Each structure stands twice: as structure tokens, then as C-alpha cells.
Amino acid sequence: MGMDRSEALFDRAKRVIPGGVNSPVRAFRAVGGKPIFIKEGHRSRIEDADGNQYIDFVASWGPLIAGHAPAEVVAAVSAAASQGTSFGASTELEIALAEKICAHVPSVEMVRLTSSGTEATMSALRLARGITGRDGVIKMEGCYHGHADHLLVKGGSGLATFGEPDSAGVPADFAAHTLTAPFNDIDNVARIFETHNGGIAAVIVEPIAGNMGVIPPAPGYLDGLRDLCTKHGALLIFDEVITGFRVGLGGAQAQYRVTPDLTCFGKIIGGGLPVGAFGGRRDLMAGLAPLGPVYQAGTLSGNPLAVSAGLAVLSILERDGAYDQLEKLGAKLGTGLKKAAQNAGVPATLNRVGSMMTLFFGPGPIGNFADAAACDTDRFARFYRAMLSKGIYLAPSAFEATFVSLAHTEGEIEQAVDAAQQALEETR
Ligand code: HOZ
């Protein structure tokens, strides 16, 4: 498998882009080797600059639930582009996306579109602070809510990958308002509320953690957060940037039947173009400028290309059987990976919700960040490289999700499971 062109591109990139990448998790540092540079993607497959082909289980870190370049999305984006790429002014398209989100997610009566998930979470928290007049925020260790200053505290995703759960450059005064608790530990959150009586504006949580690997909520955990927020007058914010429209049209909140006050979206609602959104009850969203005093803005917010792509993907997901198919393929991959690890005698735990999953190299159960961090990351790195050499593209970090899309075939899932079996045996 030649990598010459990717290596040359990486050398070139490093001269002008820090670390050669525009987002640290792409750098392959946690798995060794050098990043591949992608030339194109179609359906479930990508091709790198050297012409190597891979079955893609990264899906651009989640958005591509219908695979690469689905005809409907390409047509929608082309049609929008031919009429102008950005206006920085209102369009009918953005209303259509907002209406769709509100229709599918009952807790969202109004929604503001942004250009990334980071903007969505950052803005939702500002709104929560503006409404409650309080500064404190509770987040869970290993959850990642984008890279706003006050959220880079005990973060997952790239921060977990590089073993640096906090970031330099965040003033201690900012970070001091972010209080952390282990995921799935409701008593811990209750204690923080008691200690900071009347000072907590919001609890923000990924209802299914996806940035420390996939970790589902323990039974009753999300209900417990709901009750605590209600009791203490704080807002419950679900970060559904990954889970929104991934685990069902209503997101994780529909699956677990828990109603947050505010919800953040990203990824899938942009169909692979830069997008984010946050929404919630009408009375809360009315706190936003120009209706209310909390300021939030963006030149490219509600961009017609991104909104068109998102609408096209949501239409695909609304078709009968879309989520059944995702569940079927997800179950096949999850069961296959679990069995492959058992056959190879490798201690592993498979956490899965629908079409998102993580194979952790540890005996489990994996219920929080400490459990995930205790897994064998060296084994993951060996496994990762072996999978890549067999044409299977996974996220280059032990702390991320593996995503199945509607574009994967059963045959491709079988191919991935066979590759995993071999990779696990070779790297035992
Ligand atoms: N939010 C993505 C991880 N789950 C990573 C995207 C990135 O950092 O590039």
C-alpha cells in the first residue's frame, strides 16, 4: 500500500498548517504513522491521494449518515450554489431546516442555526447564563462540547486522545466556572448542586457520550439530571451534535424519553457541510438577540449550501426503514467486532447505540471516562494500523465513535469484521 503522495502532502502541509492538520485529531499521533490525505469519497468508500481505497467508518466524524456524496445532497448543494453561495441575510431554506428540526424534536420550539457545533454549545451556555443570571456550569469528564474556552475542561475527543484533558490558553477564571463530574454518576452531580447552591446555570451533557468512545447513559441517569436541574432552577442542555438524527429522528432525548431545556445540534443537520444549531423552549430562546439580551451571531449562519445539504439528508432519514437499516447494520458490525475480539482472545468491550459504537480494549464495563482511559491504547494503535492496511478506515483515536451509514452494505460490514478478526490476531 503506497503512501508516498500522502507523505509528501503531509510534509507540505506541515510547513504552513500547524502540525499539518486543521484539527488535531486528524494528525494520527495517537495511532502512529502519518495521516492519509483524502482525495474523494463515494457512498461508503474513500480514496486517498495514493489511490488506496478504504471502507469508511469515520463518516467525517458523524455527519455522513447517508454516506459520501449522495446524489440528493450533491443535487441540492449544486442547485443552491447556482443561486448564490451566501447572502448573510434571511432565506426561505433556513426556515425549512428550522421547521424540520422543530417538527422532529418536540423539546425544540425555536432554533438558531450556527456554523459549527462549537458555536452551538458555546451559545447555548451563554443563553443559559443570561437567562438564569448564574455563572456555574456542570459538564461531565470525557464529554466534549467543542473548543470554547470554558468547555475545554476535562474534555474528550482530541483532548482525551492526546492525554491533555485541559487546554493552555484558557484563563483560570473561566475554567473555574466549569465544574465536572464523572459521566453516569448522578450522586456526584447532586453534590455539586448542593455545594454551589443557587450558582449553577446549566448542566451540559452528551446524552450518549461519543467523545470518550461511545458510552450510553446508565438507566435513570438522564432522568436524574433532569430532576436535579428542575429542582435547582438550572437548565439541562443536551449536546446532540453527534446523536441528533443519528440514533433516531428525535435524537437521544426521544430514545431515553428525557426532555432537556436546550439542545445543541451539528454534523448530520448540515449533511457534511459546516453547520450547527441550538434550540429549545420558546420562552428560553426568546432570550436571544434581537428578542432578548443574549447576543449571538454569525455571517454564515443558516448558509444556503449547508442548509440545503442538511435538508436533503434529513429527507433521506425520513424515509421508511432508514433507522431500521442503520440498526441492522450497526448490530451486525457490533456483534461481529465483539466476536472477533473473543475469537482472538483479546479482552474487549463493545458499546453500541444504533449505528454508533466503540470497541474498547478493556474487560469493561465501560461506563465513564476513567473506564475508557484505563483501556489499552497501545493495542488500539496496533489494531488501527492493521485495519488501515486492510482498507478499513476508523477514527485515529481510541476515544471516538465508529459510525455506520446507510451507504454501507452487509458485504462491507462482513469485510470489516473479517479484517478486524485478522488484525486482532496479528496484533495480539
Ligand atoms: N468532534 C469530533 C470528534 N468527535 C472531532 C472533530 C475534530 O475535532 O476534528
PDB file of N, CA and C in Angstrom, residues 65-67 69-74 100 249 309-323 326 406-407:
ATOM      1  N   ILE A  65     -24.240  10.288   7.509  1.00  0.00           N
ATOM      2  CA  ILE A  65     -25.092   9.136   7.822  1.00  0.00           C
ATOM      3  C   ILE A  65     -25.677   8.527   6.549  1.00  0.00           C
ATOM      4  N   ALA A  66     -25.643   9.259   5.462  1.00  0.00           N
ATOM      5  CA  ALA A  66     -26.108   8.703   4.177  1.00  0.00           C
ATOM      6  C   ALA A  66     -24.932   8.412   3.252  1.00  0.00           C
ATOM      7  N   GLY A  67     -23.726   8.443   3.810  1.00  0.00           N
ATOM      8  CA  GLY A  67     -22.543   8.145   3.008  1.00  0.00           C
ATOM      9  C   GLY A  67     -22.002   9.385   2.301  1.00  0.00           C
ATOM     10  N   ALA A  69     -21.241  11.887  -0.673  1.00  0.00           N
ATOM     11  CA  ALA A  69     -21.780  12.435  -1.919  1.00  0.00           C
ATOM     12  C   ALA A  69     -23.053  11.745  -2.418  1.00  0.00           C
ATOM     13  N   PRO A  70     -24.066  11.593  -1.546  1.00  0.00           N
ATOM     14  CA  PRO A  70     -25.330  11.025  -2.048  1.00  0.00           C
ATOM     15  C   PRO A  70     -25.897  11.951  -3.139  1.00  0.00           C
ATOM     16  N   ALA A  71     -26.490  11.353  -4.154  1.00  0.00           N
ATOM     17  CA  ALA A  71     -26.955  12.144  -5.303  1.00  0.00           C
ATOM     18  C   ALA A  71     -27.880  13.283  -4.869  1.00  0.00           C
ATOM     19  N   GLU A  72     -28.758  12.996  -3.887  1.00  0.00           N
ATOM     20  CA  GLU A  72     -29.713  14.030  -3.452  1.00  0.00           C
ATOM     21  C   GLU A  72     -28.999  15.237  -2.843  1.00  0.00           C
ATOM     22  N   VAL A  73     -27.938  14.953  -2.094  1.00  0.00           N
ATOM     23  CA  VAL A  73     -27.217  16.038  -1.431  1.00  0.00           C
ATOM     24  C   VAL A  73     -26.432  16.848  -2.465  1.00  0.00           C
ATOM     25  N   VAL A  74     -25.777  16.136  -3.371  1.00  0.00           N
ATOM     26  CA  VAL A  74     -24.996  16.832  -4.400  1.00  0.00           C
ATOM     27  C   VAL A  74     -25.927  17.716  -5.237  1.00  0.00           C
ATOM     28  N   LYS A 100     -38.088  21.716  10.211  1.00  0.00           N
ATOM     29  CA  LYS A 100     -37.890  20.264  10.275  1.00  0.00           C
ATOM     30  C   LYS A 100     -37.341  19.842  11.636  1.00  0.00           C
ATOM     31  N   LEU A 249     -34.868  10.103  14.586  1.00  0.00           N
ATOM     32  CA  LEU A 249     -35.214  11.471  14.181  1.00  0.00           C
ATOM     33  C   LEU A 249     -35.344  12.389  15.394  1.00  0.00           C
ATOM     34  N   ALA A 309     -27.938  21.001   2.072  1.00  0.00           N
ATOM     35  CA  ALA A 309     -27.384  19.658   2.285  1.00  0.00           C
ATOM     36  C   ALA A 309     -28.082  18.989   3.458  1.00  0.00           C
ATOM     37  N   GLY A 310     -28.284  19.753   4.519  1.00  0.00           N
ATOM     38  CA  GLY A 310     -28.945  19.198   5.698  1.00  0.00           C
ATOM     39  C   GLY A 310     -30.361  18.754   5.394  1.00  0.00           C
ATOM     40  N   LEU A 311     -31.076  19.574   4.676  1.00  0.00           N
ATOM     41  CA  LEU A 311     -32.462  19.210   4.328  1.00  0.00           C
ATOM     42  C   LEU A 311     -32.497  17.935   3.497  1.00  0.00           C
ATOM     43  N   ALA A 312     -31.550  17.805   2.581  1.00  0.00           N
ATOM     44  CA  ALA A 312     -31.523  16.607   1.721  1.00  0.00           C
ATOM     45  C   ALA A 312     -31.256  15.357   2.558  1.00  0.00           C
ATOM     46  N   VAL A 313     -30.327  15.463   3.499  1.00  0.00           N
ATOM     47  CA  VAL A 313     -30.021  14.285   4.331  1.00  0.00           C
ATOM     48  C   VAL A 313     -31.206  13.950   5.239  1.00  0.00           C
ATOM     49  N   LEU A 314     -31.831  14.965   5.798  1.00  0.00           N
ATOM     50  CA  LEU A 314     -32.981  14.679   6.674  1.00  0.00           C
ATOM     51  C   LEU A 314     -34.104  14.022   5.872  1.00  0.00           C
ATOM     52  N   SER A 315     -34.269  14.402   4.611  1.00  0.00           N
ATOM     53  CA  SER A 315     -35.300  13.737   3.796  1.00  0.00           C
ATOM     54  C   SER A 315     -34.977  12.258   3.602  1.00  0.00           C
ATOM     55  N   ILE A 316     -33.701  11.961   3.437  1.00  0.00           N
ATOM     56  CA  ILE A 316     -33.304  10.539   3.299  1.00  0.00           C
ATOM     57  C   ILE A 316     -33.633   9.792   4.600  1.00  0.00           C
ATOM     58  N   LEU A 317     -33.349  10.442   5.717  1.00  0.00           N
ATOM     59  CA  LEU A 317     -33.574   9.770   7.008  1.00  0.00           C
ATOM     60  C   LEU A 317     -35.058   9.602   7.333  1.00  0.00           C
ATOM     61  N   GLU A 318     -35.878  10.453   6.733  1.00  0.00           N
ATOM     62  CA  GLU A 318     -37.328  10.368   6.999  1.00  0.00           C
ATOM     63  C   GLU A 318     -37.983   9.207   6.257  1.00  0.00           C
ATOM     64  N   ARG A 319     -37.242   8.609   5.316  1.00  0.00           N
ATOM     65  CA  ARG A 319     -37.853   7.503   4.564  1.00  0.00           C
ATOM     66  C   ARG A 319     -38.083   6.311   5.475  1.00  0.00           C
ATOM     67  N   ASP A 320     -39.135   5.583   5.171  1.00  0.00           N
ATOM     68  CA  ASP A 320     -39.458   4.387   5.962  1.00  0.00           C
ATOM     69  C   ASP A 320     -38.262   3.454   6.030  1.00  0.00           C
ATOM     70  N   GLY A 321     -37.978   2.979   7.205  1.00  0.00           N
ATOM     71  CA  GLY A 321     -36.973   1.927   7.338  1.00  0.00           C
ATOM     72  C   GLY A 321     -35.540   2.423   7.454  1.00  0.00           C
ATOM     73  N   ALA A 322     -35.305   3.746   7.362  1.00  0.00           N
ATOM     74  CA  ALA A 322     -33.912   4.228   7.400  1.00  0.00           C
ATOM     75  C   ALA A 322     -33.237   3.818   8.723  1.00  0.00           C
ATOM     76  N   TYR A 323     -33.914   4.060   9.838  1.00  0.00           N
ATOM     77  CA  TYR A 323     -33.270   3.759  11.127  1.00  0.00           C
ATOM     78  C   TYR A 323     -33.246   2.252  11.418  1.00  0.00           C
ATOM     79  N   LEU A 326     -30.152   1.203   9.702  1.00  0.00           N
ATOM     80  CA  LEU A 326     -28.957   1.599  10.468  1.00  0.00           C
ATOM     81  C   LEU A 326     -28.757   0.674  11.669  1.00  0.00           C
ATOM     82  N   LEU A 406     -25.987   4.600   5.961  1.00  0.00           N
ATOM     83  CA  LEU A 406     -26.941   3.932   5.078  1.00  0.00           C
ATOM     84  C   LEU A 406     -26.268   3.470   3.791  1.00  0.00           C
ATOM     85  N   ALA A 407     -25.063   3.965   3.537  1.00  0.00           N
ATOM     86  CA  ALA A 407     -24.371   3.583   2.305  1.00  0.00           C
ATOM     87  C   ALA A 407     -23.587   2.283   2.464  1.00  0.00           C
TER      88      ALA A 407
END
